[in-house]
Amino acid sequence: MATTERRTFLLEFEKPLAELEGRIQQIRDLATENGVDVSDQIHQLEARASQLRQEIFSSLSPYQRLQLARHPRRPSTLDYIQAIADEWMELHGDRRGNDDPALVGGIGRVGGIPVVILGHQKGRDTKDNVARNFGMASPGGYRKAMRLMEHANRFGMPIFTFIDTPGAWAGIEAEHQGQGEAIAYNLREMFRLDVPIVSTVIGEGGSGGALGIGVADRLLMLEHAVYTVATPEACAAILWKDAAKASQAAEALKITSWDLKNLGILDRLLPEPVGGAHSNPLKAAETLKEALLSTLEELSQLTSQQRREQRYQKFRRIGVFMELPA
């Protein structure tokens, strides 16, 4: 059952590895049925599988990393919260009549420290994705997020935000409810918060939908996550009138964690288990928890005024460019 489910979600570049692993399992099953010792052959094949896995995941293109960031089995915000929080209580509502399931949040303890955690939440299957609007938050979601962050600021609780969205919901109703204003308000207000803020891109960080909870003292990214001003498909449709050129757009947009690290936008790149976070969610969560706590310890050495100033300067530096003479 588990093998069938895994094959259902295989990405194209994962298939050679899956075929080899399937062959290893077949040999192991046949040897068990017939009482034959094939441990040496199994060991050789497993070594080859390990080498192949390393080769595949160390040379992914930007568009393949995007596919990995969108993987249906990739751990979500609630998965990470469950794994890293000692205690957790989800809070609901923006106090204006809305409770957006595409953006979740609440209070908890991580490493014994009281914190507010919030983030985008995608679904695990089609039905769940429709219910959560594929992680695309509405204005009510961003207002709920701001309410929780103001709560954190009032009670001196650090804020952890997890980014995983293709972008904010762009429907007519969202515009009618003030999507642009809700995100802009969050951008402005997050700069004034006194408490430490750590944002982590755990999957897909897209457009203003990501920035709406992404104004932070430190920006972390999982190795195979992406962060971009627009999805490669949208970029390709705009520039070339052809969404099929998304792979070319992904290359030009510099969306990977390595690109953003080189550009000075990313503060810390978090390695994932070989095969992606979905191949070993607990190990990925352990890496994330260690990074969050060590980053929080670093930020706690600063005064609130120093944090606000550094936060402001961090975002002032992003986007600075020079014009060279022709």
Tab-separated table of C-alpha atoms in Angstrom:
chain	number	residue	atom	x	y	z
A	1	MET	CA	0.000	0.000	0.000
A	2	ALA	CA	2.757	2.427	1.013
A	3	THR	CA	4.801	1.506	-2.071
A	4	THR	CA	1.794	2.073	-4.344
A	5	GLU	CA	1.131	5.470	-2.729
A	6	ARG	CA	4.788	6.453	-3.098
A	7	ARG	CA	4.794	5.569	-6.806
A	8	THR	CA	1.644	7.668	-7.293
A	9	PHE	CA	3.561	10.786	-6.243
A	10	LEU	CA	6.816	10.071	-8.076
A	11	LEU	CA	8.402	12.971	-9.913
A	12	GLU	CA	9.944	12.231	-13.304
A	13	PHE	CA	13.529	12.486	-12.079
A	14	GLU	CA	12.772	10.168	-9.129
A	15	LYS	CA	11.645	7.240	-11.338
A	16	PRO	CA	15.084	5.637	-12.011
A	17	LEU	CA	15.725	5.539	-8.276
A	18	ALA	CA	12.252	4.136	-7.534
A	19	GLU	CA	12.739	1.399	-10.135
A	20	LEU	CA	16.059	0.376	-8.577
A	21	GLU	CA	14.568	0.362	-5.076
A	22	GLY	CA	11.638	-1.708	-6.380
A	23	ARG	CA	14.042	-4.226	-7.869
A	24	ILE	CA	15.921	-4.476	-4.562
A	25	GLN	CA	12.658	-5.171	-2.731
A	26	GLN	CA	11.670	-7.843	-5.263
A	27	ILE	CA	15.011	-9.614	-4.835
A	28	ARG	CA	14.691	-9.407	-1.056
A	29	ASP	CA	11.151	-10.874	-1.149
A	30	LEU	CA	12.140	-13.724	-3.498
A	31	ALA	CA	15.181	-14.565	-1.365
A	32	THR	CA	13.010	-14.697	1.769
A	33	GLU	CA	10.443	-16.970	0.059
A	34	ASN	CA	13.115	-19.390	-1.191
A	35	GLY	CA	15.455	-19.234	1.793
A	36	VAL	CA	18.384	-17.942	-0.272
A	37	ASP	CA	21.124	-15.682	1.103
A	38	VAL	CA	21.604	-12.746	-1.268
A	39	SER	CA	22.872	-10.258	1.303
A	40	ASP	CA	26.007	-9.433	-0.733
A	41	GLN	CA	23.987	-8.629	-3.858
A	42	ILE	CA	21.495	-6.623	-1.833
A	43	HIS	CA	24.319	-4.671	-0.236
A	44	GLN	CA	25.791	-3.823	-3.657
A	45	LEU	CA	22.427	-2.722	-5.043
A	46	GLU	CA	21.696	-0.599	-1.954
A	47	ALA	CA	25.073	1.093	-2.333
A	48	ARG	CA	24.224	1.815	-5.962
A	49	ALA	CA	20.811	3.202	-4.930
A	50	SER	CA	22.438	5.457	-2.346
A	51	GLN	CA	24.924	6.717	-4.939
A	52	LEU	CA	22.142	7.301	-7.495
A	53	ARG	CA	20.051	9.184	-4.927
A	54	GLN	CA	23.015	11.430	-4.144
A	55	GLU	CA	23.676	12.056	-7.849
A	56	ILE	CA	20.042	12.921	-8.622
A	57	PHE	CA	19.396	15.269	-5.714
A	58	SER	CA	22.748	17.060	-5.867
A	59	SER	CA	22.253	18.166	-9.473
A	60	LEU	CA	18.625	19.287	-9.654
A	61	SER	CA	17.682	22.156	-11.962
A	62	PRO	CA	15.735	25.125	-10.534
A	63	TYR	CA	12.507	23.805	-12.063
A	64	GLN	CA	13.086	20.353	-10.565
A	65	ARG	CA	13.598	21.982	-7.163
A	66	LEU	CA	10.292	23.784	-7.708
A	67	GLN	CA	8.630	20.430	-8.375
A	68	LEU	CA	10.172	19.091	-5.179
A	69	ALA	CA	8.952	22.143	-3.240
A	70	ARG	CA	5.429	21.369	-4.504
A	71	HIS	CA	5.660	17.624	-3.777
A	72	PRO	CA	2.310	16.394	-2.380
A	73	ARG	CA	4.065	14.482	0.423
A	74	ARG	CA	6.299	17.379	1.461
A	75	PRO	CA	5.834	18.244	5.171
A	76	SER	CA	3.466	21.162	5.749
A	77	THR	CA	3.263	23.844	8.437
A	78	LEU	CA	1.075	21.677	10.690
A	79	ASP	CA	3.408	18.697	10.181
A	80	TYR	CA	6.399	20.720	11.360
A	81	ILE	CA	4.467	22.218	14.266
A	82	GLN	CA	3.486	18.751	15.433
A	83	ALA	CA	7.109	17.603	15.210
A	84	ILE	CA	8.886	20.568	16.842
A	85	ALA	CA	6.405	21.955	19.385
A	86	ASP	CA	6.273	20.670	22.966
A	87	GLU	CA	2.781	22.145	23.259
A	88	TRP	CA	0.491	23.638	20.637
A	89	MET	CA	-2.913	25.310	20.586
A	90	GLU	CA	-4.313	26.552	17.272
A	91	LEU	CA	-6.158	29.868	17.368
A	92	HIS	CA	-8.827	30.821	14.869
A	93	GLY	CA	-10.412	33.896	13.356
A	94	ASP	CA	-9.414	37.417	12.339
A	95	ARG	CA	-12.104	38.961	14.601
A	96	ARG	CA	-13.803	40.336	11.500
A	97	GLY	CA	-15.900	37.314	10.665
A	98	ASN	CA	-13.331	35.169	8.813
A	99	ASP	CA	-11.161	32.169	9.616
A	100	ASP	CA	-8.987	31.223	6.657
A	101	PRO	CA	-7.851	27.553	6.687
A	102	ALA	CA	-5.086	28.395	4.164
A	103	LEU	CA	-3.189	30.245	6.908
A	104	VAL	CA	-2.980	28.619	10.331
A	105	GLY	CA	-1.501	29.847	13.578
A	106	GLY	CA	-1.479	29.574	17.322
A	107	ILE	CA	0.594	29.546	20.489
A	108	GLY	CA	2.942	26.846	21.707
A	109	ARG	CA	6.313	25.991	23.188
A	110	VAL	CA	9.432	25.076	21.248
A	111	GLY	CA	12.394	23.984	23.321
A	112	GLY	CA	10.444	25.159	26.382
A	113	ILE	CA	10.112	28.703	25.003
A	114	PRO	CA	6.599	30.175	24.565
A	115	VAL	CA	6.193	31.233	20.924
A	116	VAL	CA	3.564	32.149	18.354
A	117	ILE	CA	3.758	29.995	15.218
A	118	LEU	CA	1.888	30.650	11.994
A	119	GLY	CA	2.162	29.649	8.368
A	120	HIS	CA	0.516	28.738	5.105
A	121	GLN	CA	-1.182	25.354	5.012
A	122	LYS	CA	-1.645	23.340	1.831
A	123	GLY	CA	-3.787	20.210	1.644
A	124	ARG	CA	-2.566	16.648	1.519
A	125	ASP	CA	-4.975	15.537	-1.228
A	126	THR	CA	-7.329	17.179	-3.722
A	127	LYS	CA	-10.240	17.464	-1.283
A	128	ASP	CA	-8.050	18.940	1.454
A	129	ASN	CA	-6.348	21.266	-1.039
A	130	VAL	CA	-9.702	22.629	-2.175
A	131	ALA	CA	-10.716	23.179	1.469
A	132	ARG	CA	-7.463	25.036	2.138
A	133	ASN	CA	-7.464	26.818	-1.229
A	134	PHE	CA	-4.109	25.232	-2.136
A	135	GLY	CA	-2.376	27.314	0.549
A	136	MET	CA	-3.397	30.611	-1.070
A	137	ALA	CA	-4.510	32.821	1.813
A	138	SER	CA	-7.374	35.299	1.677
A	139	PRO	CA	-7.382	38.771	3.268
A	140	GLY	CA	-8.906	37.184	6.369
A	141	GLY	CA	-5.908	34.877	6.628
A	142	TYR	CA	-3.437	37.757	6.651
A	143	ARG	CA	-5.557	39.666	9.160
A	144	LYS	CA	-5.657	36.582	11.381
A	145	ALA	CA	-1.867	36.326	11.086
A	146	MET	CA	-1.472	39.964	12.106
A	147	ARG	CA	-3.810	39.485	15.067
A	148	LEU	CA	-1.644	36.600	16.279
A	149	MET	CA	1.570	38.570	15.767
A	150	GLU	CA	0.159	41.494	17.747
A	151	HIS	CA	-0.726	39.017	20.499
A	152	ALA	CA	2.878	37.788	20.445
A	153	ASN	CA	4.191	41.330	20.646
A	154	ARG	CA	1.911	42.188	23.542
A	155	PHE	CA	3.090	39.223	25.612
A	156	GLY	CA	6.747	39.210	24.519
A	157	MET	CA	6.594	35.924	22.587
A	158	PRO	CA	8.936	35.314	19.617
A	159	ILE	CA	7.274	34.655	16.256
A	160	PHE	CA	8.027	31.770	13.890
A	161	THR	CA	6.422	31.944	10.446
A	162	PHE	CA	6.436	29.138	7.868
A	163	ILE	CA	6.056	30.154	4.223
A	164	ASP	CA	4.552	27.699	1.734
A	165	THR	CA	2.255	29.252	-0.871
A	166	PRO	CA	2.186	29.829	-4.635
A	167	GLY	CA	0.860	33.300	-3.800
A	168	ALA	CA	-2.046	35.070	-2.156
A	169	TRP	CA	-5.510	34.214	-3.413
A	170	ALA	CA	-6.128	36.379	-6.477
A	171	GLY	CA	-9.873	35.847	-6.852
A	172	ILE	CA	-12.396	38.645	-7.324
A	173	GLU	CA	-13.778	38.101	-3.830
A	174	ALA	CA	-10.282	38.461	-2.347
A	175	GLU	CA	-9.845	41.774	-4.137
A	176	HIS	CA	-13.283	42.830	-2.966
A	177	GLN	CA	-12.252	42.059	0.640
A	178	GLY	CA	-9.036	44.096	0.331
A	179	GLN	CA	-6.275	41.600	-0.409
A	180	GLY	CA	-3.693	44.243	-1.332
A	181	GLU	CA	-4.443	46.331	1.748
A	182	ALA	CA	-4.274	43.316	4.077
A	183	ILE	CA	-0.820	42.289	2.820
A	184	ALA	CA	0.479	45.882	2.763
A	185	TYR	CA	-0.730	46.384	6.340
A	186	ASN	CA	1.174	43.271	7.458
A	187	LEU	CA	4.340	44.453	5.719
A	188	ARG	CA	4.203	47.780	7.526
A	189	GLU	CA	3.221	46.442	10.936
A	190	MET	CA	5.776	43.610	11.045
A	191	PHE	CA	8.558	46.207	10.857
A	192	ARG	CA	7.422	47.766	14.139
A	193	LEU	CA	7.110	44.565	16.215
A	194	ASP	CA	9.502	44.387	19.176
A	195	VAL	CA	9.786	40.599	19.444
A	196	PRO	CA	12.149	38.402	17.399
A	197	ILE	CA	10.690	37.162	14.089
A	198	VAL	CA	12.120	34.177	12.210
A	199	SER	CA	10.619	33.212	8.846
A	200	THR	CA	11.330	29.894	7.142
A	201	VAL	CA	10.440	29.009	3.563
A	202	ILE	CA	9.512	25.336	3.952
A	203	GLY	CA	8.196	24.786	0.420
A	204	GLU	CA	7.016	27.285	-2.153
A	205	GLY	CA	7.394	30.979	-1.366
A	206	GLY	CA	5.444	32.950	-3.930
A	207	SER	CA	4.897	36.681	-4.429
A	208	GLY	CA	3.232	38.997	-1.902
A	209	GLY	CA	1.435	36.010	-0.457
A	210	ALA	CA	4.751	34.894	1.006
A	211	LEU	CA	5.883	38.377	2.029
A	212	GLY	CA	2.636	38.922	3.953
A	213	ILE	CA	4.138	36.859	6.789
A	214	GLY	CA	7.780	37.142	5.703
A	215	VAL	CA	9.078	40.434	7.110
A	216	ALA	CA	11.500	38.925	9.608
A	217	ASP	CA	14.777	39.463	11.416
A	218	ARG	CA	16.138	36.289	9.827
A	219	LEU	CA	15.055	34.408	6.708
A	220	LEU	CA	15.703	30.661	6.651
A	221	MET	CA	15.041	28.265	3.763
A	222	LEU	CA	14.996	24.529	3.450
A	223	GLU	CA	17.438	23.335	0.792
A	224	HIS	CA	14.838	22.418	-1.847
A	225	ALA	CA	12.421	25.269	-1.120
A	226	VAL	CA	11.966	28.157	-3.578
A	227	TYR	CA	11.238	31.868	-3.102
A	228	THR	CA	10.114	33.978	-6.032
A	229	VAL	CA	8.333	37.164	-7.065
A	230	ALA	CA	6.014	35.133	-9.333
A	231	THR	CA	5.628	31.478	-10.231
A	232	PRO	CA	7.779	30.420	-13.205
A	233	GLU	CA	4.585	29.471	-15.056
A	234	ALA	CA	3.156	32.982	-14.602
A	235	CYS	CA	6.484	34.564	-15.537
A	236	ALA	CA	6.727	32.471	-18.714
A	237	ALA	CA	3.140	33.336	-19.666
A	238	ILE	CA	3.872	37.044	-19.231
A	239	LEU	CA	7.263	37.178	-20.962
A	240	TRP	CA	6.886	34.568	-23.692
A	241	LYS	CA	3.106	34.032	-23.791
A	242	ASP	CA	3.921	30.375	-23.202
A	243	ALA	CA	3.623	28.714	-19.778
A	244	ALA	CA	5.506	25.715	-21.176
A	245	LYS	CA	8.708	27.776	-20.857
A	246	ALA	CA	8.427	27.662	-17.059
A	247	SER	CA	11.718	25.761	-16.812
A	248	GLN	CA	13.516	28.601	-18.610
A	249	ALA	CA	11.799	31.159	-16.388
A	250	ALA	CA	12.781	29.261	-13.232
A	251	GLU	CA	16.422	29.460	-14.308
A	252	ALA	CA	16.231	33.213	-14.930
A	253	LEU	CA	14.271	34.078	-11.772
A	254	LYS	CA	16.962	32.741	-9.383
A	255	ILE	CA	14.412	31.026	-7.158
A	256	THR	CA	16.476	28.387	-5.334
A	257	SER	CA	17.883	28.592	-1.838
A	258	TRP	CA	21.425	28.588	-3.249
A	259	ASP	CA	20.588	31.521	-5.554
A	260	LEU	CA	19.099	33.541	-2.705
A	261	LYS	CA	22.032	32.737	-0.443
A	262	ASN	CA	24.436	34.042	-3.093
A	263	LEU	CA	22.307	37.185	-3.544
A	264	GLY	CA	22.447	37.917	0.186
A	265	ILE	CA	18.686	37.620	0.686
A	266	LEU	CA	18.788	34.347	2.608
A	267	ASP	CA	20.326	34.278	6.082
A	268	ARG	CA	20.545	30.523	6.567
A	269	LEU	CA	20.166	27.518	4.266
A	270	LEU	CA	18.935	24.350	5.977
A	271	PRO	CA	20.065	21.034	4.442
A	272	GLU	CA	17.362	18.460	3.753
A	273	PRO	CA	17.663	14.673	3.942
A	274	VAL	CA	18.909	13.196	0.665
A	275	GLY	CA	15.731	12.686	-1.340
A	276	GLY	CA	13.999	15.780	0.028
A	277	ALA	CA	12.178	16.595	3.258
A	278	HIS	CA	9.362	14.176	2.393
A	279	SER	CA	11.810	11.250	2.376
A	280	ASN	CA	12.558	11.745	6.098
A	281	PRO	CA	10.188	14.314	7.657
A	282	LEU	CA	11.394	13.769	11.226
A	283	LYS	CA	15.016	14.452	10.297
A	284	ALA	CA	13.939	17.587	8.381
A	285	ALA	CA	11.942	18.751	11.419
A	286	GLU	CA	14.914	18.132	13.711
A	287	THR	CA	17.121	20.307	11.480
A	288	LEU	CA	14.461	23.022	11.410
A	289	LYS	CA	13.983	23.024	15.186
A	290	GLU	CA	17.724	23.314	15.839
A	291	ALA	CA	18.001	26.209	13.381
A	292	LEU	CA	15.011	28.061	14.843
A	293	LEU	CA	16.270	27.785	18.417
A	294	SER	CA	19.857	28.781	17.592
A	295	THR	CA	18.633	31.732	15.511
A	296	LEU	CA	16.286	32.796	18.313
A	297	GLU	CA	19.129	32.625	20.826
A	298	GLU	CA	21.189	34.917	18.578
A	299	LEU	CA	18.323	37.415	18.202
A	300	SER	CA	17.623	37.398	21.931
A	301	GLN	CA	21.033	39.012	22.519
A	302	LEU	CA	19.773	42.178	20.790
A	303	THR	CA	17.474	44.859	22.144
A	304	SER	CA	14.099	45.360	20.484
A	305	GLN	CA	15.356	48.629	19.005
A	306	GLN	CA	18.401	46.892	17.498
A	307	ARG	CA	16.204	44.170	16.028
A	308	ARG	CA	13.820	46.686	14.458
A	309	GLU	CA	16.702	48.642	12.936
A	310	GLN	CA	18.403	45.506	11.569
A	311	ARG	CA	15.092	44.265	10.189
A	312	TYR	CA	14.567	47.559	8.382
A	313	GLN	CA	18.095	47.635	6.977
A	314	LYS	CA	17.862	43.996	5.886
A	315	PHE	CA	14.931	44.737	3.590
A	316	ARG	CA	16.380	48.062	2.417
A	317	ARG	CA	19.387	46.127	1.079
A	318	ILE	CA	17.221	43.682	-0.879
A	319	GLY	CA	16.746	44.863	-4.424
A	320	VAL	CA	19.652	47.324	-4.454
A	321	PHE	CA	21.251	47.322	-7.892
A	322	MET	CA	23.890	49.152	-9.908
A	323	GLU	CA	23.665	50.385	-13.481
A	324	LEU	CA	26.811	49.832	-15.525
A	325	PRO	CA	27.645	52.013	-18.508
A	326	ALA	CA	26.883	50.423	-21.891
